[in-house]
Amino acid sequence: GRVPVKAQPRRRLRELSRVDRRHQALQLRRQRKEAVLAEKRSLGSRDGPPHLVVVVPLHSRAAAEESLRLLQRQDSAVVRPDEGGAGGFALLCPRLKQRWRFVPAQTGEEAPLVVLGSGTSGSPTNGGVLGAGDLHAVLDLAKVADSLLFMLDPVDGWDSAGEHCLSCLFAQGLPSYALAVPGGTDLPPKKRIDARKKLSKSIEKRFPEAKLFPLNTEQESSLLLRHLSSQKQRHLAFRERRAHLLARAAEFVASQDSDLVGTLKVSGFVRGQILTVNSLVHIVGHGDFQLSQVDAPPDPLSLNPRVVKAQKRSQDMEVQDASGNGADEMEEDVKVLMKADPSKQESLQAEVIPDPMEGEQTWPTEEELQEAEDSLKANRRVVKVPKGTSKYQAAWIVDDGEEGSEKNDDDDDEDEDDYMDDDLMEEAVSQEGESSEEEAGEEESETMTVSECLRDDQYDEKMEEDEQMLEKYKQERMDEMFPDEVDTPRDVAARVRFQKYRGLKSFRTSPWDPKENLPRDYARIFQFQDFSRTRKNLFRQIEKEETEGALVGWYVTLHVCNVPVSVMERFKEGKPLVLFSLLPHEQKMSVLNFLVRRHPSNSEPVRAKEELIFHCGFRRFRASPLFSQHTSADKHKLERFLRPDAALVVTVYAPITFPPATVLLFKQRSNGMHDLIATGCLLSVDPDRMVIKRLVLSGHPFKIFTKTAVVRYMFFNREDVMWFKPVELRTKWGRRGHIKEPLGTHGHMKCHFDGQLKSQDTVLLNLYKRVFPKWTYDPHVPEPVPWVRSESTLPEREVEME
């Protein structure tokens, strides 16, 4: 009767005692602390990349130029200006064993910022300037910056352009930052203290727990540098998983075939991850490219004085020799780290080449060909044609009876909003009336002076823009009051006009095949069997596997193939040149879904399929998106306007990007300025996400007999009533019913409902159709017009109205 001893389960064996658990938690805490300290020590050290600081003035009166001069006057510090026209400089402090790189950025129409850098001999050299008010340049620099240095005004803090810049930076993802307040010494001591208290109170909302650093003396600049080097680094997910590089120098070598395309040699420090030569690189604002090789030139910002002396001696010897062998000696110093392997190199193919014969199974047999010919003979018709018409031309001539049906079958997809038909007709009539008035005005204005005519023309242009905006506001208001309701056309039969729509018993539960009736553009895109699983496996592979390539902190030269010469021209103008390495599949096109919310600073109506500018992670492109509701169902209703009170999903054709990635949506005005309209994140890469467009046909009860009613004005002929008879009806007051039979020939119909119908109720019929985005992807984004600065922090629209 003995009971055998039970073996301890594995779960109990894994459980640790209280002391062991305490030791394990202590070890994990120590490992995390050591990792943070190692990262902080490597940044700006001899083995790591220089600490990249982007200087962003947030006010037109912020004395950024004088502040940068103070930073250059550190004890035993060496200043080396950057190449190109950006006006940046490197600051080497051997005593602190730290090195920084400062890059100025501008956010408004102030005078260009010129950085005066003193070389090793102490003579000033003029740097370049960054384009005034280039918002894209500021966002590109913030993508790769280790720290942002915000320059504030001692009285107002920031102005309207600074507010706009901060909104974009917070939406994109803000790295570590510091707040500096240059100037203010001309104020009396009492007013200076009051202004500082007021400024500290105003920045609490934007920058909680932030510390203000005055920047007027060399000692204060030393404290600011110490704070930048010791503060906690904030990580941006989309850049930490990809190798990235900010160009310090660049050289363009034209190809033999054309001077417009060539090899771009970009030099800079590797950041983020290990850079491999076989992966693709994305030049922000220009597209995807391949690498041919990676070189390792001498580090120009080395903290080791011996290396610097050796470089000086070699340069002096080359100058003394003054022979052609000098260039060869310099080339020998450059080591080739790796060259691209064509068998392992990623392809630049972004689209699938569709095969139109892919669906064909076999070649038709002789019997099938004979049957087809017999059927053609049986279906032959006699048509009157002009003399001399060939058989091919006669086949295209249709009878009068067939003409109407073929026109309706070949009608456009009607992807534009259907409820706009009447409004467009009214607009066309109004435009004709305006044109006639303008012609009459031109005849009368012959006796007027030229200057007054010009003023009137300019004023009329503004009035036309106002009328278009007013029309959009009306459409948005009508869509809010009567969502998805359209008027049944009287000149076209409803069964023809809405032949691509279907009725659903339940929008939530009725089945809809996601592979049904796909457009031709879906043959050009790539699709994952399970996108989330592919993403997890890819990120796990990046964390665990050790890849060969240029390590983080190395100074390398990348040979980028087939680059247009415009990239080098923009770098010479002072635009930042930013490169990101692409993960596998990120050059391929697919359907991207973004979850966005309307930005509170913008209230103008934005219709679906309007061209918008996207900042998605490290990419920038233009596209015309669709808006849809964000729900957990398998079908999502199309929204015709970007709603201000709810989060919506934006769907476009774009290159694959692995989340997490932030997204910013801009809309370009007629004057060239870019307005921030929405912010959010990348939701998924899923072509099977169904966006369903709903149409609502409305009718009014004419005669009511308890649960039965005669409804009119929904259709205008008997055939349409019979065609839509299977579709279920509903009312605005919650009744449900169906069509029993048509009455007469003018569209009246007898309907039966599940309860008593009220005379003021409205009968509705819902129709649905799946819609797809348009292929309007364009990687080239036009340059924005500089943001107009004003003293107040109000948006520019309110300032213009005042």
mmCIF file of N, CA and C in Angstrom, residues 2 81 89 92 103 129 137 316 340-341 388 464 520 532 569 588 635 685 698 744:
data_model
loop_
_atom_site.group_PDB
_atom_site.id
_atom_site.type_symbol
_atom_site.label_atom_id
_atom_site.label_comp_id
_atom_site.label_asym_id
_atom_site.label_seq_id
_atom_site.Cartn_x
_atom_site.Cartn_y
_atom_site.Cartn_z
ATOM 1 N N ARG A 2 2.078 1.153 -0.367
ATOM 2 C CA ARG A 2 2.898 2.362 -0.414
ATOM 3 C C ARG A 2 2.535 3.239 -1.609
ATOM 4 N N PRO A 81 35.507 73.275 -39.265
ATOM 5 C CA PRO A 81 34.243 73.454 -40.006
ATOM 6 C C PRO A 81 33.970 72.268 -40.922
ATOM 7 N N PHE A 89 30.042 72.745 -37.644
ATOM 8 C CA PHE A 89 31.448 72.650 -37.244
ATOM 9 C C PHE A 89 31.574 71.550 -36.200
ATOM 10 N N LEU A 92 36.371 69.643 -30.822
ATOM 11 C CA LEU A 92 37.171 68.568 -30.226
ATOM 12 C C LEU A 92 37.765 69.084 -28.920
ATOM 13 N N VAL A 103 25.331 71.364 -35.824
ATOM 14 C CA VAL A 103 24.747 71.673 -37.135
ATOM 15 C C VAL A 103 23.606 72.654 -36.910
ATOM 16 N N VAL A 129 25.535 78.323 -45.005
ATOM 17 C CA VAL A 129 24.269 78.614 -44.327
ATOM 18 C C VAL A 129 23.272 77.545 -44.694
ATOM 19 N N ALA A 137 14.356 70.219 -43.869
ATOM 20 C CA ALA A 137 15.737 70.088 -43.406
ATOM 21 C C ALA A 137 15.787 69.932 -41.886
ATOM 22 N N ASP A 316 52.212 67.908 -45.232
ATOM 23 C CA ASP A 316 53.330 68.810 -45.525
ATOM 24 C C ASP A 316 54.276 68.190 -46.550
ATOM 25 N N ALA A 340 30.626 45.148 -52.677
ATOM 26 C CA ALA A 340 29.323 44.495 -52.796
ATOM 27 C C ALA A 340 29.437 43.182 -53.551
ATOM 28 N N ASP A 341 28.708 42.179 -53.076
ATOM 29 C CA ASP A 341 28.632 40.878 -53.730
ATOM 30 C C ASP A 341 27.333 40.823 -54.530
ATOM 31 N N GLY A 388 -17.216 51.636 -98.066
ATOM 32 C CA GLY A 388 -15.773 51.579 -97.886
ATOM 33 C C GLY A 388 -15.336 51.247 -96.473
ATOM 34 N N GLU A 464 -11.726 83.848 -55.624
ATOM 35 C CA GLU A 464 -11.972 82.516 -56.179
ATOM 36 C C GLU A 464 -11.521 81.441 -55.202
ATOM 37 N N ARG A 520 -6.175 46.329 -61.100
ATOM 38 C CA ARG A 520 -4.954 45.911 -61.784
ATOM 39 C C ARG A 520 -3.698 46.333 -61.009
ATOM 40 N N SER A 532 2.971 40.461 -39.322
ATOM 41 C CA SER A 532 3.460 40.600 -37.941
ATOM 42 C C SER A 532 4.516 39.546 -37.618
ATOM 43 N N GLU A 569 24.100 68.737 -55.739
ATOM 44 C CA GLU A 569 23.828 70.173 -55.817
ATOM 45 C C GLU A 569 23.098 70.656 -54.565
ATOM 46 N N LYS A 588 10.111 47.574 -51.479
ATOM 47 C CA LYS A 588 9.012 47.053 -52.288
ATOM 48 C C LYS A 588 7.718 47.801 -51.968
ATOM 49 N N LYS A 635 -14.475 44.854 -42.113
ATOM 50 C CA LYS A 635 -14.836 45.870 -43.103
ATOM 51 C C LYS A 635 -14.836 47.236 -42.420
ATOM 52 N N VAL A 685 0.823 46.967 -42.691
ATOM 53 C CA VAL A 685 1.038 46.835 -44.136
ATOM 54 C C VAL A 685 0.137 45.680 -44.579
ATOM 55 N N SER A 698 -32.528 57.828 -50.152
ATOM 56 C CA SER A 698 -33.584 58.194 -49.204
ATOM 57 C C SER A 698 -34.920 58.352 -49.923
ATOM 58 N N GLY A 744 -47.558 51.589 -59.786
ATOM 59 C CA GLY A 744 -47.489 52.489 -60.929
ATOM 60 C C GLY A 744 -46.147 52.386 -61.644
#
